[in-house]
Amino acid sequence: MSASAAAASAGLQAAPTGNYAGAPGERVLRPEFTGSAAEYFRIWIVNLFFTLITLGVYSAWAKVRKKRYFYGSTRIDGDSFDYFASPKAILKGRIVAVLLFLVYAFTSELYPASKF
């Protein structure tokens, strides 16, 4: 007995094969990436260099640069994506997070009973 015959006798339906688009009239959108490894490597190495030289401050700009590259190189139905984040806003958010953590750390050292 073949696998398809066994599945049919068990009341199972075989999955469709080939270029199946789903329900009739359903539109299939396939993502396409148009970037290259060499181009991304250049972005990555510059981001790494500046992040190390600035002791991590540039990492906000590196994040925006990387995401803009990936979003801009990804296409669906011929349209690419955009990334609108501001590196300064990301940096400000990170500074606020570090300050809140430092306040919590110092507070828990001064008042040990308040540790969670």
mmCIF file with all atom_site columns, C-alpha atoms in Angstrom:
data_model
loop_
_atom_site.group_PDB
_atom_site.id
_atom_site.type_symbol
_atom_site.label_atom_id
_atom_site.label_alt_id
_atom_site.label_comp_id
_atom_site.label_asym_id
_atom_site.label_entity_id
_atom_site.label_seq_id
_atom_site.pdbx_PDB_ins_code
_atom_site.Cartn_x
_atom_site.Cartn_y
_atom_site.Cartn_z
_atom_site.occupancy
_atom_site.B_iso_or_equiv
_atom_site.pdbx_formal_charge
_atom_site.auth_seq_id
_atom_site.auth_comp_id
_atom_site.auth_asym_id
_atom_site.auth_atom_id
_atom_site.pdbx_PDB_model_num
ATOM 1   C CA . MET A 1 1   ? 0.000  0.000  0.000  1.00 0.00 ? 1   MET A CA 1
ATOM 2   C CA . SER A 1 2   ? 1.414  3.393  -0.959 1.00 0.00 ? 2   SER A CA 1
ATOM 3   C CA . ALA A 1 3   ? 1.691  6.320  1.459  1.00 0.00 ? 3   ALA A CA 1
ATOM 4   C CA . SER A 1 4   ? -1.056 8.271  -0.318 1.00 0.00 ? 4   SER A CA 1
ATOM 5   C CA . ALA A 1 5   ? -3.376 5.258  -0.289 1.00 0.00 ? 5   ALA A CA 1
ATOM 6   C CA . ALA A 1 6   ? -2.709 4.736  3.427  1.00 0.00 ? 6   ALA A CA 1
ATOM 7   C CA . ALA A 1 7   ? -3.425 8.405  4.136  1.00 0.00 ? 7   ALA A CA 1
ATOM 8   C CA . ALA A 1 8   ? -6.633 8.260  2.106  1.00 0.00 ? 8   ALA A CA 1
ATOM 9   C CA . SER A 1 9   ? -7.835 5.172  3.961  1.00 0.00 ? 9   SER A CA 1
ATOM 10  C CA . ALA A 1 10  ? -7.124 6.921  7.266  1.00 0.00 ? 10  ALA A CA 1
ATOM 11  C CA . GLY A 1 11  ? -9.314 9.847  6.209  1.00 0.00 ? 11  GLY A CA 1
ATOM 12  C CA . LEU A 1 12  ? -6.400 12.255 5.750  1.00 0.00 ? 12  LEU A CA 1
ATOM 13  C CA . GLN A 1 13  ? -6.020 14.526 2.762  1.00 0.00 ? 13  GLN A CA 1
ATOM 14  C CA . ALA A 1 14  ? -2.676 14.942 1.109  1.00 0.00 ? 14  ALA A CA 1
ATOM 15  C CA . ALA A 1 15  ? -1.157 18.411 1.111  1.00 0.00 ? 15  ALA A CA 1
ATOM 16  C CA . PRO A 1 16  ? -1.272 20.125 -2.253 1.00 0.00 ? 16  PRO A CA 1
ATOM 17  C CA . THR A 1 17  ? 1.916  20.064 -4.259 1.00 0.00 ? 17  THR A CA 1
ATOM 18  C CA . GLY A 1 18  ? 3.416  22.493 -6.704 1.00 0.00 ? 18  GLY A CA 1
ATOM 19  C CA . ASN A 1 19  ? 2.834  26.240 -6.812 1.00 0.00 ? 19  ASN A CA 1
ATOM 20  C CA . TYR A 1 20  ? -0.287 26.320 -4.681 1.00 0.00 ? 20  TYR A CA 1
ATOM 21  C CA . ALA A 1 21  ? -1.655 29.799 -4.025 1.00 0.00 ? 21  ALA A CA 1
ATOM 22  C CA . GLY A 1 22  ? -4.368 28.871 -1.540 1.00 0.00 ? 22  GLY A CA 1
ATOM 23  C CA . ALA A 1 23  ? -7.950 29.841 -2.156 1.00 0.00 ? 23  ALA A CA 1
ATOM 24  C CA . PRO A 1 24  ? -8.940 30.835 -5.697 1.00 0.00 ? 24  PRO A CA 1
ATOM 25  C CA . GLY A 1 25  ? -8.321 34.525 -6.291 1.00 0.00 ? 25  GLY A CA 1
ATOM 26  C CA . GLU A 1 26  ? -5.907 34.755 -3.364 1.00 0.00 ? 26  GLU A CA 1
ATOM 27  C CA . ARG A 1 27  ? -2.852 36.881 -4.100 1.00 0.00 ? 27  ARG A CA 1
ATOM 28  C CA . VAL A 1 28  ? 0.552  35.447 -3.199 1.00 0.00 ? 28  VAL A CA 1
ATOM 29  C CA . LEU A 1 29  ? 3.290  37.921 -2.288 1.00 0.00 ? 29  LEU A CA 1
ATOM 30  C CA . ARG A 1 30  ? 6.818  36.613 -2.142 1.00 0.00 ? 30  ARG A CA 1
ATOM 31  C CA . PRO A 1 31  ? 9.539  38.586 -0.344 1.00 0.00 ? 31  PRO A CA 1
ATOM 32  C CA . GLU A 1 32  ? 12.721 39.264 -2.280 1.00 0.00 ? 32  GLU A CA 1
ATOM 33  C CA . PHE A 1 33  ? 16.070 40.329 -0.820 1.00 0.00 ? 33  PHE A CA 1
ATOM 34  C CA . THR A 1 34  ? 18.234 42.365 -3.198 1.00 0.00 ? 34  THR A CA 1
ATOM 35  C CA . GLY A 1 35  ? 21.232 43.045 -0.949 1.00 0.00 ? 35  GLY A CA 1
ATOM 36  C CA . SER A 1 36  ? 24.646 41.439 -1.209 1.00 0.00 ? 36  SER A CA 1
ATOM 37  C CA . ALA A 1 37  ? 27.017 39.979 1.356  1.00 0.00 ? 37  ALA A CA 1
ATOM 38  C CA . ALA A 1 38  ? 29.868 42.262 0.244  1.00 0.00 ? 38  ALA A CA 1
ATOM 39  C CA . GLU A 1 39  ? 27.731 45.375 0.658  1.00 0.00 ? 39  GLU A CA 1
ATOM 40  C CA . TYR A 1 40  ? 26.540 44.307 4.122  1.00 0.00 ? 40  TYR A CA 1
ATOM 41  C CA . PHE A 1 41  ? 30.101 43.404 5.145  1.00 0.00 ? 41  PHE A CA 1
ATOM 42  C CA . ARG A 1 42  ? 31.206 46.982 4.409  1.00 0.00 ? 42  ARG A CA 1
ATOM 43  C CA . ILE A 1 43  ? 28.382 48.348 6.559  1.00 0.00 ? 43  ILE A CA 1
ATOM 44  C CA . TRP A 1 44  ? 29.137 45.858 9.337  1.00 0.00 ? 44  TRP A CA 1
ATOM 45  C CA . ILE A 1 45  ? 32.877 46.524 9.457  1.00 0.00 ? 45  ILE A CA 1
ATOM 46  C CA . VAL A 1 46  ? 32.417 50.328 9.541  1.00 0.00 ? 46  VAL A CA 1
ATOM 47  C CA . ASN A 1 47  ? 29.756 49.980 12.254 1.00 0.00 ? 47  ASN A CA 1
ATOM 48  C CA . LEU A 1 48  ? 32.034 47.734 14.296 1.00 0.00 ? 48  LEU A CA 1
ATOM 49  C CA . PHE A 1 49  ? 35.001 50.093 13.926 1.00 0.00 ? 49  PHE A CA 1
ATOM 50  C CA . PHE A 1 50  ? 33.100 53.218 14.964 1.00 0.00 ? 50  PHE A CA 1
ATOM 51  C CA . THR A 1 51  ? 31.309 51.417 17.806 1.00 0.00 ? 51  THR A CA 1
ATOM 52  C CA . LEU A 1 52  ? 34.645 50.259 19.244 1.00 0.00 ? 52  LEU A CA 1
ATOM 53  C CA . ILE A 1 53  ? 36.334 53.655 18.788 1.00 0.00 ? 53  ILE A CA 1
ATOM 54  C CA . THR A 1 54  ? 33.461 55.548 20.462 1.00 0.00 ? 54  THR A CA 1
ATOM 55  C CA . LEU A 1 55  ? 33.083 52.934 23.249 1.00 0.00 ? 55  LEU A CA 1
ATOM 56  C CA . GLY A 1 56  ? 29.561 51.999 22.150 1.00 0.00 ? 56  GLY A CA 1
ATOM 57  C CA . VAL A 1 57  ? 28.078 55.456 21.589 1.00 0.00 ? 57  VAL A CA 1
ATOM 58  C CA . TYR A 1 58  ? 27.956 54.910 17.806 1.00 0.00 ? 58  TYR A CA 1
ATOM 59  C CA . SER A 1 59  ? 25.966 51.685 18.255 1.00 0.00 ? 59  SER A CA 1
ATOM 60  C CA . ALA A 1 60  ? 22.688 53.609 17.928 1.00 0.00 ? 60  ALA A CA 1
ATOM 61  C CA . TRP A 1 61  ? 23.762 54.920 14.517 1.00 0.00 ? 61  TRP A CA 1
ATOM 62  C CA . ALA A 1 62  ? 25.033 51.453 13.603 1.00 0.00 ? 62  ALA A CA 1
ATOM 63  C CA . LYS A 1 63  ? 21.658 49.940 14.427 1.00 0.00 ? 63  LYS A CA 1
ATOM 64  C CA . VAL A 1 64  ? 19.836 52.465 12.234 1.00 0.00 ? 64  VAL A CA 1
ATOM 65  C CA . ARG A 1 65  ? 22.298 51.990 9.376  1.00 0.00 ? 65  ARG A CA 1
ATOM 66  C CA . LYS A 1 66  ? 21.970 48.196 9.496  1.00 0.00 ? 66  LYS A CA 1
ATOM 67  C CA . LYS A 1 67  ? 18.171 48.220 9.661  1.00 0.00 ? 67  LYS A CA 1
ATOM 68  C CA . ARG A 1 68  ? 17.886 50.768 6.843  1.00 0.00 ? 68  ARG A CA 1
ATOM 69  C CA . TYR A 1 69  ? 20.056 48.506 4.686  1.00 0.00 ? 69  TYR A CA 1
ATOM 70  C CA . PHE A 1 70  ? 18.029 45.372 5.422  1.00 0.00 ? 70  PHE A CA 1
ATOM 71  C CA . TYR A 1 71  ? 14.648 47.091 5.156  1.00 0.00 ? 71  TYR A CA 1
ATOM 72  C CA . GLY A 1 72  ? 15.615 48.917 1.958  1.00 0.00 ? 72  GLY A CA 1
ATOM 73  C CA . SER A 1 73  ? 16.934 45.711 0.379  1.00 0.00 ? 73  SER A CA 1
ATOM 74  C CA . THR A 1 74  ? 13.789 43.716 1.155  1.00 0.00 ? 74  THR A CA 1
ATOM 75  C CA . ARG A 1 75  ? 11.005 43.946 -1.394 1.00 0.00 ? 75  ARG A CA 1
ATOM 76  C CA . ILE A 1 76  ? 7.478  42.625 -1.448 1.00 0.00 ? 76  ILE A CA 1
ATOM 77  C CA . ASP A 1 77  ? 5.495  43.078 -4.644 1.00 0.00 ? 77  ASP A CA 1
ATOM 78  C CA . GLY A 1 78  ? 8.204  45.423 -5.940 1.00 0.00 ? 78  GLY A CA 1
ATOM 79  C CA . ASP A 1 79  ? 8.035  47.824 -2.985 1.00 0.00 ? 79  ASP A CA 1
ATOM 80  C CA . SER A 1 80  ? 10.786 48.158 -0.402 1.00 0.00 ? 80  SER A CA 1
ATOM 81  C CA . PHE A 1 81  ? 10.454 49.038 3.255  1.00 0.00 ? 81  PHE A CA 1
ATOM 82  C CA . ASP A 1 82  ? 11.691 52.141 5.061  1.00 0.00 ? 82  ASP A CA 1
ATOM 83  C CA . TYR A 1 83  ? 13.158 52.460 8.555  1.00 0.00 ? 83  TYR A CA 1
ATOM 84  C CA . PHE A 1 84  ? 12.434 55.805 10.183 1.00 0.00 ? 84  PHE A CA 1
ATOM 85  C CA . ALA A 1 85  ? 14.041 55.511 13.626 1.00 0.00 ? 85  ALA A CA 1
ATOM 86  C CA . SER A 1 86  ? 16.293 58.298 14.810 1.00 0.00 ? 86  SER A CA 1
ATOM 87  C CA . PRO A 1 87  ? 19.714 57.334 16.186 1.00 0.00 ? 87  PRO A CA 1
ATOM 88  C CA . LYS A 1 88  ? 19.542 60.214 18.674 1.00 0.00 ? 88  LYS A CA 1
ATOM 89  C CA . ALA A 1 89  ? 16.237 58.928 20.055 1.00 0.00 ? 89  ALA A CA 1
ATOM 90  C CA . ILE A 1 90  ? 17.692 55.423 20.404 1.00 0.00 ? 90  ILE A CA 1
ATOM 91  C CA . LEU A 1 91  ? 20.745 56.830 22.193 1.00 0.00 ? 91  LEU A CA 1
ATOM 92  C CA . LYS A 1 92  ? 18.571 58.901 24.545 1.00 0.00 ? 92  LYS A CA 1
ATOM 93  C CA . GLY A 1 93  ? 16.496 55.818 25.360 1.00 0.00 ? 93  GLY A CA 1
ATOM 94  C CA . ARG A 1 94  ? 19.600 53.785 26.127 1.00 0.00 ? 94  ARG A CA 1
ATOM 95  C CA . ILE A 1 95  ? 20.972 56.565 28.363 1.00 0.00 ? 95  ILE A CA 1
ATOM 96  C CA . VAL A 1 96  ? 17.670 56.722 30.275 1.00 0.00 ? 96  VAL A CA 1
ATOM 97  C CA . ALA A 1 97  ? 17.694 52.920 30.696 1.00 0.00 ? 97  ALA A CA 1
ATOM 98  C CA . VAL A 1 98  ? 21.273 52.948 32.035 1.00 0.00 ? 98  VAL A CA 1
ATOM 99  C CA . LEU A 1 99  ? 20.478 55.801 34.422 1.00 0.00 ? 99  LEU A CA 1
ATOM 100 C CA . LEU A 1 100 ? 17.399 53.978 35.742 1.00 0.00 ? 100 LEU A CA 1
ATOM 101 C CA . PHE A 1 101 ? 19.462 50.832 36.249 1.00 0.00 ? 101 PHE A CA 1
ATOM 102 C CA . LEU A 1 102 ? 22.180 52.781 38.093 1.00 0.00 ? 102 LEU A CA 1
ATOM 103 C CA . VAL A 1 103 ? 19.593 54.440 40.355 1.00 0.00 ? 103 VAL A CA 1
ATOM 104 C CA . TYR A 1 104 ? 18.104 51.014 41.118 1.00 0.00 ? 104 TYR A CA 1
ATOM 105 C CA . ALA A 1 105 ? 21.551 49.487 41.777 1.00 0.00 ? 105 ALA A CA 1
ATOM 106 C CA . PHE A 1 106 ? 22.635 52.283 44.133 1.00 0.00 ? 106 PHE A CA 1
ATOM 107 C CA . THR A 1 107 ? 19.271 52.328 45.891 1.00 0.00 ? 107 THR A CA 1
ATOM 108 C CA . SER A 1 108 ? 19.422 48.589 46.500 1.00 0.00 ? 108 SER A CA 1
ATOM 109 C CA . GLU A 1 109 ? 22.909 49.004 47.987 1.00 0.00 ? 109 GLU A CA 1
ATOM 110 C CA . LEU A 1 110 ? 21.759 51.777 50.319 1.00 0.00 ? 110 LEU A CA 1
ATOM 111 C CA . TYR A 1 111 ? 18.536 50.011 51.343 1.00 0.00 ? 111 TYR A CA 1
ATOM 112 C CA . PRO A 1 112 ? 19.158 46.242 51.080 1.00 0.00 ? 112 PRO A CA 1
ATOM 113 C CA . ALA A 1 113 ? 15.693 45.344 52.413 1.00 0.00 ? 113 ALA A CA 1
ATOM 114 C CA . SER A 1 114 ? 14.127 46.867 49.277 1.00 0.00 ? 114 SER A CA 1
ATOM 115 C CA . LYS A 1 115 ? 15.762 44.341 46.896 1.00 0.00 ? 115 LYS A CA 1
ATOM 116 C CA . PHE A 1 116 ? 13.364 42.328 44.798 1.00 0.00 ? 116 PHE A CA 1
#
